[in-house]
CSV table of C-alpha atoms in Angstrom, one decimal:
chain,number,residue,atom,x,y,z
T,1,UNK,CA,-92.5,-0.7,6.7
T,2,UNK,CA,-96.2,-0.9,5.9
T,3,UNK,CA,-96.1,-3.9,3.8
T,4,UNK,CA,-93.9,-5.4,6.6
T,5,UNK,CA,-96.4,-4.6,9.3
T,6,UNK,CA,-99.3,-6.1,6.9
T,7,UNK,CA,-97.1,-9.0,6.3
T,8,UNK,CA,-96.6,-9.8,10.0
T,9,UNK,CA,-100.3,-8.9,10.5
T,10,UNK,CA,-101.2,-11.8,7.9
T,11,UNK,CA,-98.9,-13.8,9.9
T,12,UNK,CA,-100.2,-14.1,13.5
T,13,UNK,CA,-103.6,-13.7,12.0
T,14,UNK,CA,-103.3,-16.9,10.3
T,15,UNK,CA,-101.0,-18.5,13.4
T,16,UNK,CA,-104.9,-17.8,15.3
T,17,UNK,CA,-107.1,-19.6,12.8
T,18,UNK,CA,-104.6,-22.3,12.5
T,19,UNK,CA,-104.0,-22.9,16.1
T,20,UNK,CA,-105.8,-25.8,17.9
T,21,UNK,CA,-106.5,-27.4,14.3
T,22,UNK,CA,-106.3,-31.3,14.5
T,23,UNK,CA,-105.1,-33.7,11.4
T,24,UNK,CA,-107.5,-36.3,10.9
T,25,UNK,CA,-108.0,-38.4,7.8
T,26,UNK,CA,-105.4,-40.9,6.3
T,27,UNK,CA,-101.7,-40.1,5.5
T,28,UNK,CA,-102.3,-38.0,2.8
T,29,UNK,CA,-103.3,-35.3,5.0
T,30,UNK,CA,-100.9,-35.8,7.2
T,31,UNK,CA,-98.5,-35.7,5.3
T,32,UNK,CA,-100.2,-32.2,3.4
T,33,UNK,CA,-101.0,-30.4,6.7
T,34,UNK,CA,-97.2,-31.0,7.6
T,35,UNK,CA,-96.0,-29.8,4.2
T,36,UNK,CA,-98.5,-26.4,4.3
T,37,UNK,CA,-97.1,-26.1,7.5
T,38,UNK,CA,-93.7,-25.8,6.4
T,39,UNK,CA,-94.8,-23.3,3.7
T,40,UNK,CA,-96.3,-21.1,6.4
T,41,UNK,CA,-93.0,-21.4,8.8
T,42,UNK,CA,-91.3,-20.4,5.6
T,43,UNK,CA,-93.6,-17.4,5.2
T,44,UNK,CA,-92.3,-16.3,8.9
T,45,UNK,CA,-89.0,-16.4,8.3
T,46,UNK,CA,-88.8,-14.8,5.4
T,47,UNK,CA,-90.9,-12.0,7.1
T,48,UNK,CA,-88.5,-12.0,9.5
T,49,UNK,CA,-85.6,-12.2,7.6
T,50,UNK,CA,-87.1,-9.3,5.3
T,51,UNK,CA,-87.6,-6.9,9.0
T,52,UNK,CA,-83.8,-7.5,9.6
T,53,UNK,CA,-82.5,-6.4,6.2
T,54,UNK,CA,-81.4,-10.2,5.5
T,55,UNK,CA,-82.6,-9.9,2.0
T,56,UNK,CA,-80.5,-12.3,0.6
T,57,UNK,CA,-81.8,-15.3,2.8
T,58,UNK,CA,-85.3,-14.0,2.8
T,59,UNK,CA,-85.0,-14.6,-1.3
T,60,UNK,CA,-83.7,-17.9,-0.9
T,61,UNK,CA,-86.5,-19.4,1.1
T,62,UNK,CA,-89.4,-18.1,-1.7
T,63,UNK,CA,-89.0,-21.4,-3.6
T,64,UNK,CA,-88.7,-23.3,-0.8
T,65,UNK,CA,-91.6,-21.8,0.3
T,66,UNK,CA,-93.6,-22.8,-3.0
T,67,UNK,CA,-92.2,-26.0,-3.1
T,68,UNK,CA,-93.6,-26.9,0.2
T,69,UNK,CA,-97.0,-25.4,-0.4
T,70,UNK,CA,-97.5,-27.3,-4.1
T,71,UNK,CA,-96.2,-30.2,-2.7
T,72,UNK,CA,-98.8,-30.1,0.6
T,73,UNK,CA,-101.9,-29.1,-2.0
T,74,UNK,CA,-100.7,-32.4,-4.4
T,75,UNK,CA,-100.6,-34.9,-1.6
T,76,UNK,CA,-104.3,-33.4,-0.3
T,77,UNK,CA,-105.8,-33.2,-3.7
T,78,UNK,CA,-104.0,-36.3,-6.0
T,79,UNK,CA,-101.9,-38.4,-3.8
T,80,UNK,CA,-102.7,-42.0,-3.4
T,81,UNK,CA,-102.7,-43.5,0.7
T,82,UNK,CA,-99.3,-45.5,-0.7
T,83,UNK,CA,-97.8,-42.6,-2.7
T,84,UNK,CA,-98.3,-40.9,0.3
T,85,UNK,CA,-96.9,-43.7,2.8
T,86,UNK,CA,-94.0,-44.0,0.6
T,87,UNK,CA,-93.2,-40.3,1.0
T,88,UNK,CA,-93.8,-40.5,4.5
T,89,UNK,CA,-91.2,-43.2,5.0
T,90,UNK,CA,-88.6,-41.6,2.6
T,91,UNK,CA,-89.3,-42.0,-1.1
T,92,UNK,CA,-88.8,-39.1,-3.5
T,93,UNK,CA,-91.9,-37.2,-4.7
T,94,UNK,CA,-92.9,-36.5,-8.3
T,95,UNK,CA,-91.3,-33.7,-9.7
T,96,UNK,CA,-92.6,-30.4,-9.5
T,97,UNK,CA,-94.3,-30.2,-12.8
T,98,UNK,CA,-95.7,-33.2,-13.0
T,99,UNK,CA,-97.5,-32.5,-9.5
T,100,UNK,CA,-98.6,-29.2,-10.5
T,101,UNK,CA,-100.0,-30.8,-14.1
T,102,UNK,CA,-101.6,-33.3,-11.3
T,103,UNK,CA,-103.0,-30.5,-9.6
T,104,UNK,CA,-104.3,-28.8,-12.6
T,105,UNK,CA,-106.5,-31.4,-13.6
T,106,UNK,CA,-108.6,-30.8,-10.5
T,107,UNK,CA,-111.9,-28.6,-10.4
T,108,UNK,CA,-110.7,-25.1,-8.8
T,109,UNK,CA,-107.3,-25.5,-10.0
T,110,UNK,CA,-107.9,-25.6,-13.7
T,111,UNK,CA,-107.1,-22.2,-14.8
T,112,UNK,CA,-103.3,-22.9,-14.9
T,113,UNK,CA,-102.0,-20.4,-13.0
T,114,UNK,CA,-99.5,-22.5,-11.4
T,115,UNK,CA,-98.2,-23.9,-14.9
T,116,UNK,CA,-97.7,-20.0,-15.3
T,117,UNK,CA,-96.5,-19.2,-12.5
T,118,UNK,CA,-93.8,-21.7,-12.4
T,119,UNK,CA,-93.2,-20.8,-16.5
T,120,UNK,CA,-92.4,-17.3,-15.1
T,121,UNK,CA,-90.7,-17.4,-11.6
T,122,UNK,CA,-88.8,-21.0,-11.4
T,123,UNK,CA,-85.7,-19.7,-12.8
T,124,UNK,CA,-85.5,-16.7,-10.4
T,125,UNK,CA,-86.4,-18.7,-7.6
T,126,UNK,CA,-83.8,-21.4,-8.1
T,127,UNK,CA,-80.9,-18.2,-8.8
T,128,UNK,CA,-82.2,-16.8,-5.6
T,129,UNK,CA,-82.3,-20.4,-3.8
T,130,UNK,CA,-78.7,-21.5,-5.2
T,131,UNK,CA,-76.6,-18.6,-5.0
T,132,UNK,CA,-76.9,-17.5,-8.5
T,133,UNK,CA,-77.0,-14.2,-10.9
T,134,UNK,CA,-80.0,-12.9,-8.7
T,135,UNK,CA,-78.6,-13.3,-5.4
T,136,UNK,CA,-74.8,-11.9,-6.8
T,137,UNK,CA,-76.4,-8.5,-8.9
T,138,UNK,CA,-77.9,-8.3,-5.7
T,139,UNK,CA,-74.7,-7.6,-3.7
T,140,UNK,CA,-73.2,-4.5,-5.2
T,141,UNK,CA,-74.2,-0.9,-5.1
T,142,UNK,CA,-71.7,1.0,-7.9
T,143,UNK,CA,-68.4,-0.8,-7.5
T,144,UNK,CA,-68.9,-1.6,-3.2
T,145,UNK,CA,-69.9,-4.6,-1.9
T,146,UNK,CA,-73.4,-4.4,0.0
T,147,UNK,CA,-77.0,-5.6,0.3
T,148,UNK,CA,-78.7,-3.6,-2.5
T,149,UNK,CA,-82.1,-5.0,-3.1
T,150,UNK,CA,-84.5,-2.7,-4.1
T,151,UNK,CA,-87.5,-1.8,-2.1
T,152,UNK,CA,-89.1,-3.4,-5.4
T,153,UNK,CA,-87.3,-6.6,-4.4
T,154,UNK,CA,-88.2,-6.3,-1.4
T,155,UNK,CA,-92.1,-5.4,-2.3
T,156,UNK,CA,-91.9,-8.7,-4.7
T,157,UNK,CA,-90.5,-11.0,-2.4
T,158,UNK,CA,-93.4,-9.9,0.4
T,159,UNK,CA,-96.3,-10.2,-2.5
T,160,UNK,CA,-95.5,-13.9,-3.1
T,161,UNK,CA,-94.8,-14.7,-0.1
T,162,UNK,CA,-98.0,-13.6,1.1
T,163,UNK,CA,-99.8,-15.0,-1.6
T,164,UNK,CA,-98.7,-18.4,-1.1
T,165,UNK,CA,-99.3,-18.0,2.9
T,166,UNK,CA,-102.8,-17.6,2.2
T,167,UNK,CA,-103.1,-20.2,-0.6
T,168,UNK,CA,-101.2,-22.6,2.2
T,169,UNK,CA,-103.0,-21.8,5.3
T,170,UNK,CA,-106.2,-22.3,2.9
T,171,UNK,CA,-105.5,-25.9,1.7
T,172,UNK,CA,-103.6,-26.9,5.7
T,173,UNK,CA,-107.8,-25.7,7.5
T,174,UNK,CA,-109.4,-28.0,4.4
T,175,UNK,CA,-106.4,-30.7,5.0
T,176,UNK,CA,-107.8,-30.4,8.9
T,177,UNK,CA,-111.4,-30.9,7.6
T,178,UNK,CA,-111.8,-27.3,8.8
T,179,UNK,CA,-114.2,-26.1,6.2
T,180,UNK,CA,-115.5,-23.1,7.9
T,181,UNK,CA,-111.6,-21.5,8.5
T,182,UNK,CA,-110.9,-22.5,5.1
T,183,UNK,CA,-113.9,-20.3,4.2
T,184,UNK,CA,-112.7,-17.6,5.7
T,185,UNK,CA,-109.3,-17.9,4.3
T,186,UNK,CA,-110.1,-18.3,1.2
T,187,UNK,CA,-112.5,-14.9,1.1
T,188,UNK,CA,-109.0,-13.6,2.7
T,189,UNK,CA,-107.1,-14.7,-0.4
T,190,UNK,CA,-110.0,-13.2,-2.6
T,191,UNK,CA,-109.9,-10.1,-1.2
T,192,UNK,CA,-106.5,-9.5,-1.4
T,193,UNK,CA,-103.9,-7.5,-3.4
T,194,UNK,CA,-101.9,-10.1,-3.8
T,195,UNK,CA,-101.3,-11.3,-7.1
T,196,UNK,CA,-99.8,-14.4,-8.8
């Protein structure tokens, strides 16, 4: 309940520095602040989802989530004005990888955590997203049919979803040219427990 109550906390505190921004720029932050945006709607539904014991669909919108936010920080930090007009208008974007090795040829981003991060958590994601082993070992409790994540699970599932709130709402106040709330943020996302 107390990681719940921070989680919702996070979220209407970041709805507040958010609110009012305005998207200037060319189409590659357009196109980013709508993606972080979508990784921060993500974030309130899973909190939601989380609050109503909807486990299961909370799970399955953590890689949706991160797939938002890396894609909204790749069309800010590497996209092209026609890479990014192309997406606007329809076109496929790069694969996941290859936007997060993009990304990690950038000063600040260099440290590889994403590369690790996605080493380590794609293949959960994608069982959660899908329908697979994680979301079925998930439904039984001895030999009856229930909801029967863990509070771990459900700790887990609030850390990284947290984590990448903050990482998004940074990168959507820099996509706004809002350097003093992504300041803020980002001493936020210092300070806090979450991990990668």
């Amino acid at each position: 309940a107390e990681a719940l109550n921070k989680a919702t906390q996070l979220m209407s505190s970041l709805d507040m520095k958010l609110n009012g921004l305005k998207v200037g720029g060319g189409v590659e932050a357009r196109v980013s602040a709508a993606l972080l945006h979508l990784s921060l709607e993500h974030f309130g539904a899973i909190v939601i989802l989380l609050k109503n014991q909807l486990n299961g669909a909370a799970s399955a919108l953590v890689r949706l989530q991160y797939e938002a936010m890396i894609r909204g920080m790749y069309f800010y930090q590497c996209a092209s004005e026609s890479e990014a007009e192309q997406f606007f208008a329809g076109a496929e974007p790069p694969k996941i990888k290859v936007m997060i090795e993009a990304l990690e040829k950038k000063p600040g981003f260099t440290s590889g955590v994403f590369s690790r991060v996605h080493l380590r958590e794609w293949k959960t994601m994608n069982s959660y997203t899908h329908g697979g082993s994680a979301q079925v070992q998930r439904r039984f409790a001895g030999s009856d049919l229930a909801n029967h994540y863990s509070e771990a699970d459900r700790l887990d599932i609030l850390k990284a979803t947290k984590y990448m709130a903050l990482m998004a709402a940074t990168h959507a106040a820099l996509a706004c040219g809002s350097l003093e709330i992504a300041s803020e943020l980002k001493k936020e996302f210092d300070n806090s427990a979450c991990e990668p």
